[in-house]
Amino acid sequence: MGCASSKQVDAGIVDVYRPAATGYAVFDIDAIKEPWLAAAEQEDDEKPPPEKPVMHLPAPILEKLDNDEDAPRSWDEVSKQLEDLKPTLNSPTPPPPHPTPADTSPAPVPAKKIKRRSFSFHTIEELENNTKTKTANKQASTMKKTESFNELNKFGSRLRRTDPGTKSVSATGSGSVLPPVIDGYKSLKENPFLLRDQVEREKQGLPPLWMKRDPLEDYEEICPPGGSEKVIIYTTSLGGIRRTYEDCNIVRSIMELHGFVYEERDVSLHGEFRTQLKELLGELVSVPRMFVKGRYIGGVDEIVGLNETGRLRRILSRVGIEKQVGRQACEGCGGARFVPCVECGGSCKVVVDGKKEKERCPECNENGLMYCPMCS
């Protein structure tokens, strides 16, 4: 079907499905150059070519070659002619140039050399002399400084103090005797405030502050039997009352920590110790209790407080309490100081003269214990 003007097309010859031809441009992207690169290349083209380096020959060689009428034709001949110049060219200092009549400038003045002290010596005696000289100079300078410092001290003391024996009146009107002026440094005992305190302590009957003070003088003098030269602590080993038992263990651990030797008197093992404590401090007294060289220190609260502040160690050290490494226990009693009675075996009863009735053992206490024969 079609109109009359349409032409007949052979379908077998023409490719109906081929796309129509389109136009496109072919170009080389590497041929495109940026304007700044083109300008740089143009500048490089305009620059003149670099000059070849000029070789400068020494003046003696040039003079030798210029004066030679017959120029050599080979390098060997040139080297033979220049052999006489080798010592001159190889020398570290070149020969001075020939002065020309046009050169009339004055020669430069050399700079002055700074003289430095030489510390070299040739013999041991020279070294010793130099060392002695330096030491003497140092001592002289030190003496001058000390003299000037003493003069300043004297001048300042004259301004600050009055004549010896006079009184300085304060704003309140009270006067105090000032010590005499002494050249140099003053000792601590000459401090006016300490002197004033000394006068007040003498009025009260107290010793001066700088005298060695007994650390036990603040504690009450209560001496248990045999405790004038050692530390005695009354304790208990029974755990019936838990608080008392723990307090005794605290005191034991503190003493063992510092390593001081002490005597422990267990009131639960020996009734005589309980009687001693009642006679010393009263009827109602709990343990532990400490005594140091006939002075009563206190119970667990006082001992713990002294230990926390460090005073306990200082007190025991100053009064001369012996120290030991670890706790030395007796081989017989293990440190308990008591053993079962040898006579009655701990029963507190013995047979006397073959009687049928038993009597009380005189060698042991109420618990059937006796003092350890090895450590007592």
mmCIF file of C-alpha atoms in Angstrom:
data_model
loop_
_atom_site.group_PDB
_atom_site.id
_atom_site.type_symbol
_atom_site.label_atom_id
_atom_site.label_comp_id
_atom_site.label_asym_id
_atom_site.label_seq_id
_atom_site.Cartn_x
_atom_site.Cartn_y
_atom_site.Cartn_z
ATOM 1 C CA MET A 1 0.000 0.000 0.000
ATOM 2 C CA GLY A 2 1.167 3.544 -0.538
ATOM 3 C CA CYS A 3 0.592 6.633 -2.504
ATOM 4 C CA ALA A 4 1.152 6.938 -6.189
ATOM 5 C CA SER A 5 4.291 9.022 -5.836
ATOM 6 C CA SER A 6 6.078 6.570 -3.574
ATOM 7 C CA LYS A 7 8.803 4.462 -5.050
ATOM 8 C CA GLN A 8 9.160 0.776 -4.721
ATOM 9 C CA VAL A 9 12.107 -0.285 -2.526
ATOM 10 C CA ASP A 10 13.715 -3.654 -2.697
ATOM 11 C CA ALA A 11 13.712 -4.993 0.891
ATOM 12 C CA GLY A 12 16.377 -7.540 0.169
ATOM 13 C CA ILE A 13 19.032 -4.946 -0.797
ATOM 14 C CA VAL A 14 18.500 -2.035 1.651
ATOM 15 C CA ASP A 15 19.101 -2.561 5.410
ATOM 16 C CA VAL A 16 16.001 -1.033 6.887
ATOM 17 C CA TYR A 17 17.249 -1.290 10.540
ATOM 18 C CA ARG A 18 20.635 0.527 10.092
ATOM 19 C CA PRO A 19 20.706 3.767 12.118
ATOM 20 C CA ALA A 20 21.190 7.037 10.373
ATOM 21 C CA ALA A 21 24.721 8.440 10.057
ATOM 22 C CA THR A 22 25.678 11.136 12.612
ATOM 23 C CA GLY A 23 28.520 13.702 12.564
ATOM 24 C CA TYR A 24 31.409 13.694 15.090
ATOM 25 C CA ALA A 25 34.830 15.450 15.451
ATOM 26 C CA VAL A 26 38.083 13.590 16.045
ATOM 27 C CA PHE A 27 40.722 15.510 18.148
ATOM 28 C CA ASP A 28 43.857 14.745 20.227
ATOM 29 C CA ILE A 29 43.468 15.779 23.860
ATOM 30 C CA ASP A 30 47.250 15.752 24.409
ATOM 31 C CA ALA A 31 47.604 18.484 21.778
ATOM 32 C CA ILE A 32 45.741 20.947 24.026
ATOM 33 C CA LYS A 33 48.091 22.991 26.265
ATOM 34 C CA GLU A 34 47.243 25.291 29.076
ATOM 35 C CA PRO A 35 48.057 28.965 28.460
ATOM 36 C CA TRP A 36 50.485 29.189 31.397
ATOM 37 C CA LEU A 37 52.468 26.208 30.127
ATOM 38 C CA ALA A 38 52.647 27.722 26.650
ATOM 39 C CA ALA A 39 53.904 31.012 28.091
ATOM 40 C CA ALA A 40 56.612 29.203 30.089
ATOM 41 C CA GLU A 41 57.818 27.348 27.001
ATOM 42 C CA GLN A 42 57.968 30.606 25.074
ATOM 43 C CA GLU A 43 60.124 32.182 27.784
ATOM 44 C CA ASP A 44 62.464 29.197 27.710
ATOM 45 C CA ASP A 45 62.827 29.555 23.946
ATOM 46 C CA GLU A 46 63.669 33.250 24.261
ATOM 47 C CA LYS A 47 66.444 32.654 26.842
ATOM 48 C CA PRO A 48 69.966 32.553 25.414
ATOM 49 C CA PRO A 49 71.820 29.249 25.582
ATOM 50 C CA PRO A 50 74.093 28.844 28.616
ATOM 51 C CA GLU A 51 77.678 29.825 28.168
ATOM 52 C CA LYS A 52 80.334 27.183 28.323
ATOM 53 C CA PRO A 53 82.453 27.280 31.458
ATOM 54 C CA VAL A 54 85.746 29.045 30.988
ATOM 55 C CA MET A 55 88.777 27.317 32.351
ATOM 56 C CA HIS A 56 91.119 29.629 34.247
ATOM 57 C CA LEU A 57 94.769 28.642 34.222
ATOM 58 C CA PRO A 58 97.204 29.781 36.919
ATOM 59 C CA ALA A 59 99.239 32.880 36.118
ATOM 60 C CA PRO A 60 102.644 31.060 36.051
ATOM 61 C CA ILE A 61 101.395 28.638 33.370
ATOM 62 C CA LEU A 62 100.030 31.463 31.235
ATOM 63 C CA GLU A 63 103.308 33.394 31.508
ATOM 64 C CA LYS A 64 105.271 30.284 30.570
ATOM 65 C CA LEU A 65 103.125 29.660 27.513
ATOM 66 C CA ASP A 66 103.080 33.298 26.382
ATOM 67 C CA ASN A 67 106.860 33.673 26.613
ATOM 68 C CA ASP A 68 107.469 30.517 24.605
ATOM 69 C CA GLU A 69 107.960 31.456 20.976
ATOM 70 C CA ASP A 70 107.835 27.910 19.680
ATOM 71 C CA ALA A 71 104.504 26.576 20.843
ATOM 72 C CA PRO A 72 104.506 22.819 21.519
ATOM 73 C CA ARG A 73 102.448 20.551 19.356
ATOM 74 C CA SER A 74 101.551 17.724 21.768
ATOM 75 C CA TRP A 75 100.506 17.388 25.418
ATOM 76 C CA ASP A 76 103.636 15.469 26.344
ATOM 77 C CA GLU A 77 105.812 18.354 25.233
ATOM 78 C CA VAL A 78 103.663 20.795 27.230
ATOM 79 C CA SER A 79 103.923 18.664 30.369
ATOM 80 C CA LYS A 80 107.707 18.476 30.003
ATOM 81 C CA GLN A 81 107.976 22.268 29.772
ATOM 82 C CA LEU A 82 105.742 22.768 32.840
ATOM 83 C CA GLU A 83 107.572 20.298 35.116
ATOM 84 C CA ASP A 84 109.656 23.065 36.666
ATOM 85 C CA LEU A 85 106.453 24.793 37.825
ATOM 86 C CA LYS A 86 105.065 21.779 39.753
ATOM 87 C CA PRO A 87 106.710 22.600 43.152
ATOM 88 C CA THR A 88 105.370 26.149 42.948
ATOM 89 C CA LEU A 89 101.829 25.122 42.025
ATOM 90 C CA ASN A 90 101.605 22.343 44.639
ATOM 91 C CA SER A 91 102.820 24.540 47.529
ATOM 92 C CA PRO A 92 100.070 25.446 50.102
ATOM 93 C CA THR A 93 100.815 29.195 49.893
ATOM 94 C CA PRO A 94 100.953 30.618 46.330
ATOM 95 C CA PRO A 95 103.680 33.129 45.540
ATOM 96 C CA PRO A 96 102.711 36.771 45.973
ATOM 97 C CA PRO A 97 101.719 38.567 42.736
ATOM 98 C CA HIS A 98 104.156 40.983 41.152
ATOM 99 C CA PRO A 99 103.332 44.557 42.116
ATOM 100 C CA THR A 100 102.255 46.755 39.277
ATOM 101 C CA PRO A 101 103.003 50.483 39.104
ATOM 102 C CA ALA A 102 99.259 51.263 39.027
ATOM 103 C CA ASP A 103 98.633 49.422 42.319
ATOM 104 C CA THR A 104 99.627 51.968 44.987
ATOM 105 C CA SER A 105 96.981 51.101 47.672
ATOM 106 C CA PRO A 106 98.404 50.607 51.189
ATOM 107 C CA ALA A 107 98.594 47.077 52.584
ATOM 108 C CA PRO A 108 95.819 46.117 55.064
ATOM 109 C CA VAL A 109 96.716 46.318 58.741
ATOM 110 C CA PRO A 110 96.480 42.881 60.386
ATOM 111 C CA ALA A 111 94.043 42.588 63.326
ATOM 112 C CA LYS A 112 95.453 42.349 66.809
ATOM 113 C CA LYS A 113 95.547 38.847 68.203
ATOM 114 C CA ILE A 114 93.902 38.260 71.579
ATOM 115 C CA LYS A 115 96.272 36.745 74.056
ATOM 116 C CA ARG A 116 94.825 33.717 75.786
ATOM 117 C CA ARG A 117 95.957 32.251 79.029
ATOM 118 C CA SER A 118 97.964 29.107 78.586
ATOM 119 C CA PHE A 119 97.271 26.234 80.964
ATOM 120 C CA SER A 120 100.139 24.125 79.711
ATOM 121 C CA PHE A 121 102.913 23.006 82.009
ATOM 122 C CA HIS A 122 106.230 21.270 81.493
ATOM 123 C CA THR A 123 106.915 19.771 84.939
ATOM 124 C CA ILE A 124 104.907 18.600 87.923
ATOM 125 C CA GLU A 125 106.321 21.448 90.015
ATOM 126 C CA GLU A 126 104.850 24.017 87.635
ATOM 127 C CA LEU A 127 101.445 22.304 87.873
ATOM 128 C CA GLU A 128 101.569 22.309 91.689
ATOM 129 C CA ASN A 129 102.595 25.977 91.760
ATOM 130 C CA ASN A 130 99.700 26.922 89.478
ATOM 131 C CA THR A 131 97.257 24.973 91.653
ATOM 132 C CA LYS A 132 98.545 26.601 94.849
ATOM 133 C CA THR A 133 98.250 30.055 93.294
ATOM 134 C CA LYS A 134 94.650 29.473 92.231
ATOM 135 C CA THR A 135 93.718 28.122 95.686
ATOM 136 C CA ALA A 136 95.300 31.120 97.414
ATOM 137 C CA ASN A 137 93.393 33.532 95.165
ATOM 138 C CA LYS A 138 90.092 31.774 95.920
ATOM 139 C CA GLN A 139 90.741 31.856 99.681
ATOM 140 C CA ALA A 140 91.589 35.547 99.539
ATOM 141 C CA SER A 141 88.351 36.359 97.696
ATOM 142 C CA THR A 142 86.340 34.253 100.168
ATOM 143 C CA MET A 143 87.936 36.047 103.130
ATOM 144 C CA LYS A 144 87.065 39.418 101.642
ATOM 145 C CA LYS A 145 83.433 38.403 101.190
ATOM 146 C CA THR A 146 83.244 37.066 104.778
ATOM 147 C CA GLU A 147 84.746 40.262 106.206
ATOM 148 C CA SER A 148 82.289 42.431 104.321
ATOM 149 C CA PHE A 149 79.404 40.222 105.471
ATOM 150 C CA ASN A 150 80.527 40.457 109.119
ATOM 151 C CA GLU A 151 80.781 44.228 108.858
ATOM 152 C CA LEU A 152 77.219 44.399 107.572
ATOM 153 C CA ASN A 153 76.060 42.192 110.462
ATOM 154 C CA LYS A 154 77.798 44.415 113.000
ATOM 155 C CA PHE A 155 76.264 47.525 111.505
ATOM 156 C CA GLY A 156 72.792 45.930 111.463
ATOM 157 C CA SER A 157 73.112 44.701 115.051
ATOM 158 C CA ARG A 158 74.047 48.203 116.193
ATOM 159 C CA LEU A 159 70.939 49.572 114.558
ATOM 160 C CA ARG A 160 68.609 46.882 115.901
ATOM 161 C CA ARG A 161 69.925 46.499 119.436
ATOM 162 C CA THR A 162 70.805 48.753 122.325
ATOM 163 C CA ASP A 163 73.777 48.557 124.675
ATOM 164 C CA PRO A 164 74.161 45.414 126.813
ATOM 165 C CA GLY A 165 72.395 45.514 130.138
ATOM 166 C CA THR A 166 69.746 48.035 129.069
ATOM 167 C CA LYS A 167 66.029 47.401 128.812
ATOM 168 C CA SER A 168 63.884 47.762 125.698
ATOM 169 C CA VAL A 169 60.483 49.188 126.548
ATOM 170 C CA SER A 170 57.581 47.884 124.465
ATOM 171 C CA ALA A 171 54.383 49.672 123.553
ATOM 172 C CA THR A 172 52.647 48.348 126.659
ATOM 173 C CA GLY A 173 55.393 49.706 128.925
ATOM 174 C CA SER A 174 56.856 46.349 130.006
ATOM 175 C CA GLY A 175 60.646 46.026 129.724
ATOM 176 C CA SER A 176 62.834 42.989 129.059
ATOM 177 C CA VAL A 177 66.591 42.580 129.489
ATOM 178 C CA LEU A 178 68.350 42.170 126.145
ATOM 179 C CA PRO A 179 71.460 39.988 125.833
ATOM 180 C CA PRO A 180 74.819 41.588 125.018
ATOM 181 C CA VAL A 181 75.824 42.070 121.394
ATOM 182 C CA ILE A 182 78.235 39.380 120.164
ATOM 183 C CA ASP A 183 80.014 39.539 116.845
ATOM 184 C CA GLY A 184 79.042 36.922 114.296
ATOM 185 C CA TYR A 185 76.189 34.489 114.674
ATOM 186 C CA LYS A 186 74.102 34.176 117.835
ATOM 187 C CA SER A 187 73.192 30.915 119.493
ATOM 188 C CA LEU A 188 69.619 29.862 120.144
ATOM 189 C CA LYS A 189 70.026 30.288 123.897
ATOM 190 C CA GLU A 190 70.602 34.043 123.420
ATOM 191 C CA ASN A 191 67.201 34.588 121.833
ATOM 192 C CA PRO A 192 65.423 37.303 123.886
ATOM 193 C CA PHE A 193 62.113 35.436 123.794
ATOM 194 C CA LEU A 194 63.730 32.249 125.114
ATOM 195 C CA LEU A 195 65.480 34.249 127.833
ATOM 196 C CA ARG A 196 62.166 35.730 128.901
ATOM 197 C CA ASP A 197 60.575 32.265 129.014
ATOM 198 C CA GLN A 198 63.540 31.006 131.024
ATOM 199 C CA VAL A 199 62.977 33.693 133.664
ATOM 200 C CA GLU A 200 59.300 32.761 133.892
ATOM 201 C CA ARG A 201 60.086 29.024 134.168
ATOM 202 C CA GLU A 202 62.659 29.710 136.900
ATOM 203 C CA LYS A 203 59.977 31.568 138.874
ATOM 204 C CA GLN A 204 57.719 28.507 138.538
ATOM 205 C CA GLY A 205 60.557 26.124 139.489
ATOM 206 C CA LEU A 206 60.760 24.457 136.058
ATOM 207 C CA PRO A 207 63.997 23.602 134.196
ATOM 208 C CA PRO A 208 64.997 25.523 131.016
ATOM 209 C CA LEU A 209 63.564 24.457 127.684
ATOM 210 C CA TRP A 210 66.903 23.453 126.152
ATOM 211 C CA MET A 211 67.743 21.033 128.963
ATOM 212 C CA LYS A 212 67.195 17.315 128.310
ATOM 213 C CA ARG A 213 63.710 16.562 129.511
ATOM 214 C CA ASP A 214 62.545 13.243 130.937
ATOM 215 C CA PRO A 215 59.687 12.005 128.722
ATOM 216 C CA LEU A 216 58.131 10.136 131.679
ATOM 217 C CA GLU A 217 57.791 13.129 133.981
ATOM 218 C CA ASP A 218 54.236 13.812 132.745
ATOM 219 C CA TYR A 219 53.024 10.387 133.903
ATOM 220 C CA GLU A 220 52.045 9.309 137.397
ATOM 221 C CA GLU A 221 54.716 7.504 139.367
ATOM 222 C CA ILE A 222 53.293 4.053 140.139
ATOM 223 C CA CYS A 223 55.820 1.231 140.229
ATOM 224 C CA PRO A 224 54.729 -2.430 140.199
ATOM 225 C CA PRO A 225 56.914 -5.021 141.994
ATOM 226 C CA GLY A 226 60.177 -5.426 140.095
ATOM 227 C CA GLY A 227 59.248 -2.900 137.396
ATOM 228 C CA SER A 228 61.631 -0.006 138.069
ATOM 229 C CA GLU A 229 63.850 -0.719 135.034
ATOM 230 C CA LYS A 230 61.586 -2.415 132.489
ATOM 231 C CA VAL A 231 58.208 -2.391 130.757
ATOM 232 C CA ILE A 232 55.438 -4.394 132.455
ATOM 233 C CA ILE A 233 52.057 -5.036 130.837
ATOM 234 C CA TYR A 234 49.187 -6.711 132.689
ATOM 235 C CA THR A 235 47.076 -8.777 130.252
ATOM 236 C CA THR A 236 44.779 -11.797 130.105
ATOM 237 C CA SER A 237 44.781 -14.866 127.853
ATOM 238 C CA LEU A 238 41.166 -15.876 128.522
ATOM 239 C CA GLY A 239 38.666 -15.104 125.760
ATOM 240 C CA GLY A 240 35.598 -15.033 128.025
ATOM 241 C CA ILE A 241 35.183 -11.284 127.584
ATOM 242 C CA ARG A 242 35.834 -10.685 123.929
ATOM 243 C CA ARG A 243 36.514 -6.932 124.128
ATOM 244 C CA THR A 244 39.127 -7.343 126.864
ATOM 245 C CA TYR A 245 40.841 -10.183 125.017
ATOM 246 C CA GLU A 246 41.035 -8.154 121.774
ATOM 247 C CA ASP A 247 42.461 -5.113 123.606
ATOM 248 C CA CYS A 248 45.247 -7.253 125.047
ATOM 249 C CA ASN A 249 46.085 -8.592 121.587
ATOM 250 C CA ILE A 250 46.260 -5.033 120.211
ATOM 251 C CA VAL A 251 48.805 -3.999 122.860
ATOM 252 C CA ARG A 252 50.871 -7.149 122.239
ATOM 253 C CA SER A 253 50.967 -6.478 118.473
ATOM 254 C CA ILE A 254 52.063 -2.848 119.004
ATOM 255 C CA MET A 255 54.968 -3.845 121.239
ATOM 256 C CA GLU A 256 56.048 -6.657 118.938
ATOM 257 C CA LEU A 257 55.878 -4.268 115.957
ATOM 258 C CA HIS A 258 58.388 -1.874 117.546
ATOM 259 C CA GLY A 259 60.504 -4.743 118.873
ATOM 260 C CA PHE A 260 60.834 -3.537 122.489
ATOM 261 C CA VAL A 261 61.380 -6.072 125.258
ATOM 262 C CA TYR A 262 58.566 -6.194 127.801
ATOM 263 C CA GLU A 263 57.306 -8.441 130.593
ATOM 264 C CA GLU A 264 53.758 -9.712 130.277
ATOM 265 C CA ARG A 265 51.874 -10.578 133.452
ATOM 266 C CA ASP A 266 48.783 -12.658 132.719
ATOM 267 C CA VAL A 267 46.218 -12.141 135.476
ATOM 268 C CA SER A 268 44.267 -15.246 134.363
ATOM 269 C CA LEU A 269 47.220 -17.555 135.018
ATOM 270 C CA HIS A 270 48.378 -16.190 138.337
ATOM 271 C CA GLY A 271 46.187 -14.694 141.038
ATOM 272 C CA GLU A 272 49.114 -12.740 142.502
ATOM 273 C CA PHE A 273 49.254 -10.564 139.371
ATOM 274 C CA ARG A 274 45.577 -9.707 139.788
ATOM 275 C CA THR A 275 46.219 -8.747 143.393
ATOM 276 C CA GLN A 276 49.134 -6.509 142.399
ATOM 277 C CA LEU A 277 46.999 -4.667 139.833
ATOM 278 C CA LYS A 278 44.234 -4.076 142.374
ATOM 279 C CA GLU A 279 46.691 -2.663 144.868
ATOM 280 C CA LEU A 280 48.248 -0.353 142.273
ATOM 281 C CA LEU A 281 45.144 1.067 140.539
ATOM 282 C CA GLY A 282 42.095 0.118 142.626
ATOM 283 C CA GLU A 283 39.440 -2.549 142.837
ATOM 284 C CA LEU A 284 37.606 -2.135 139.502
ATOM 285 C CA VAL A 285 40.385 -2.189 136.901
ATOM 286 C CA SER A 286 40.372 -3.888 133.503
ATOM 287 C CA VAL A 287 43.327 -5.033 131.461
ATOM 288 C CA PRO A 288 45.583 -4.281 129.594
ATOM 289 C CA ARG A 289 47.651 -1.829 131.685
ATOM 290 C CA MET A 290 51.178 -0.611 130.920
ATOM 291 C CA PHE A 291 53.947 0.535 133.282
ATOM 292 C CA VAL A 292 57.309 1.900 132.037
ATOM 293 C CA LYS A 293 60.136 2.174 134.581
ATOM 294 C CA GLY A 294 57.856 2.840 137.514
ATOM 295 C CA ARG A 295 55.503 5.204 135.613
ATOM 296 C CA TYR A 296 51.892 4.387 134.786
ATOM 297 C CA ILE A 297 51.225 4.959 131.052
ATOM 298 C CA GLY A 298 47.594 3.849 130.789
ATOM 299 C CA GLY A 299 45.253 1.356 129.183
ATOM 300 C CA VAL A 300 44.567 0.422 125.592
ATOM 301 C CA ASP A 301 43.190 3.853 124.595
ATOM 302 C CA GLU A 302 46.278 5.701 125.853
ATOM 303 C CA ILE A 303 48.688 3.178 124.307
ATOM 304 C CA VAL A 304 46.984 3.281 120.887
ATOM 305 C CA GLY A 305 46.905 7.092 120.964
ATOM 306 C CA LEU A 306 50.615 7.329 121.777
ATOM 307 C CA ASN A 307 51.427 4.837 119.046
ATOM 308 C CA GLU A 308 49.441 6.740 116.388
ATOM 309 C CA THR A 309 51.260 10.005 117.174
ATOM 310 C CA GLY A 310 54.688 8.313 117.365
ATOM 311 C CA ARG A 311 55.280 9.276 121.008
ATOM 312 C CA LEU A 312 55.302 5.684 122.281
ATOM 313 C CA ARG A 313 58.361 4.769 120.225
ATOM 314 C CA ARG A 314 60.162 8.004 121.219
ATOM 315 C CA ILE A 315 59.413 7.486 124.916
ATOM 316 C CA LEU A 316 60.612 3.885 124.989
ATOM 317 C CA SER A 317 63.720 4.778 122.971
ATOM 318 C CA ARG A 318 64.728 7.722 125.170
ATOM 319 C CA VAL A 319 64.322 5.853 128.451
ATOM 320 C CA GLY A 320 66.620 3.081 127.164
ATOM 321 C CA ILE A 321 64.300 0.121 126.694
ATOM 322 C CA GLU A 322 66.090 -2.808 125.062
ATOM 323 C CA LYS A 323 65.122 -3.995 121.592
ATOM 324 C CA GLN A 324 65.236 -7.434 120.032
ATOM 325 C CA VAL A 325 64.542 -8.991 116.636
ATOM 326 C CA GLY A 326 61.312 -10.935 116.936
ATOM 327 C CA ARG A 327 59.869 -12.359 120.117
ATOM 328 C CA GLN A 328 62.328 -14.633 121.945
ATOM 329 C CA ALA A 329 60.282 -17.388 123.597
ATOM 330 C CA CYS A 330 61.567 -19.630 126.350
ATOM 331 C CA GLU A 331 62.256 -23.226 125.379
ATOM 332 C CA GLY A 332 60.592 -24.528 128.545
ATOM 333 C CA CYS A 333 57.350 -22.526 128.741
ATOM 334 C CA GLY A 334 57.084 -21.007 125.240
ATOM 335 C CA GLY A 335 56.900 -17.496 126.645
ATOM 336 C CA ALA A 336 54.008 -18.146 129.055
ATOM 337 C CA ARG A 337 56.379 -18.034 132.079
ATOM 338 C CA PHE A 338 54.349 -20.816 133.790
ATOM 339 C CA VAL A 339 54.433 -24.615 133.600
ATOM 340 C CA PRO A 340 52.427 -27.315 135.376
ATOM 341 C CA CYS A 341 53.597 -27.984 138.911
ATOM 342 C CA VAL A 342 56.251 -30.666 139.145
ATOM 343 C CA GLU A 343 55.183 -31.778 142.675
ATOM 344 C CA CYS A 344 51.446 -32.222 142.191
ATOM 345 C CA GLY A 345 51.197 -32.379 138.384
ATOM 346 C CA GLY A 346 48.687 -29.520 138.352
ATOM 347 C CA SER A 347 46.206 -31.064 140.840
ATOM 348 C CA CYS A 348 47.194 -28.661 143.667
ATOM 349 C CA LYS A 349 47.191 -31.608 146.197
ATOM 350 C CA VAL A 350 50.009 -33.797 147.518
ATOM 351 C CA VAL A 351 50.356 -36.604 150.083
ATOM 352 C CA VAL A 352 52.517 -35.671 153.088
ATOM 353 C CA ASP A 353 54.237 -38.289 155.316
ATOM 354 C CA GLY A 354 52.119 -41.199 154.116
ATOM 355 C CA LYS A 355 48.839 -39.730 155.373
ATOM 356 C CA LYS A 356 45.640 -40.770 153.734
ATOM 357 C CA GLU A 357 44.387 -37.185 153.432
ATOM 358 C CA LYS A 358 45.941 -34.936 150.808
ATOM 359 C CA GLU A 359 47.127 -31.446 151.521
ATOM 360 C CA ARG A 360 47.426 -28.292 149.421
ATOM 361 C CA CYS A 361 50.581 -28.176 147.275
ATOM 362 C CA PRO A 362 52.773 -25.310 148.463
ATOM 363 C CA GLU A 363 54.709 -25.040 145.183
ATOM 364 C CA CYS A 364 51.913 -24.085 142.740
ATOM 365 C CA ASN A 365 49.204 -21.434 142.498
ATOM 366 C CA GLU A 366 45.445 -21.790 142.392
ATOM 367 C CA ASN A 367 45.642 -23.092 138.823
ATOM 368 C CA GLY A 368 48.255 -25.760 139.577
ATOM 369 C CA LEU A 369 50.993 -23.776 137.788
ATOM 370 C CA MET A 370 54.425 -22.759 138.894
ATOM 371 C CA TYR A 371 57.035 -20.343 137.524
ATOM 372 C CA CYS A 372 59.111 -21.753 134.706
ATOM 373 C CA PRO A 373 62.442 -22.796 136.226
ATOM 374 C CA MET A 374 64.281 -21.899 133.017
ATOM 375 C CA CYS A 375 63.193 -18.270 132.542
ATOM 376 C CA SER A 376 62.143 -17.085 136.022
#
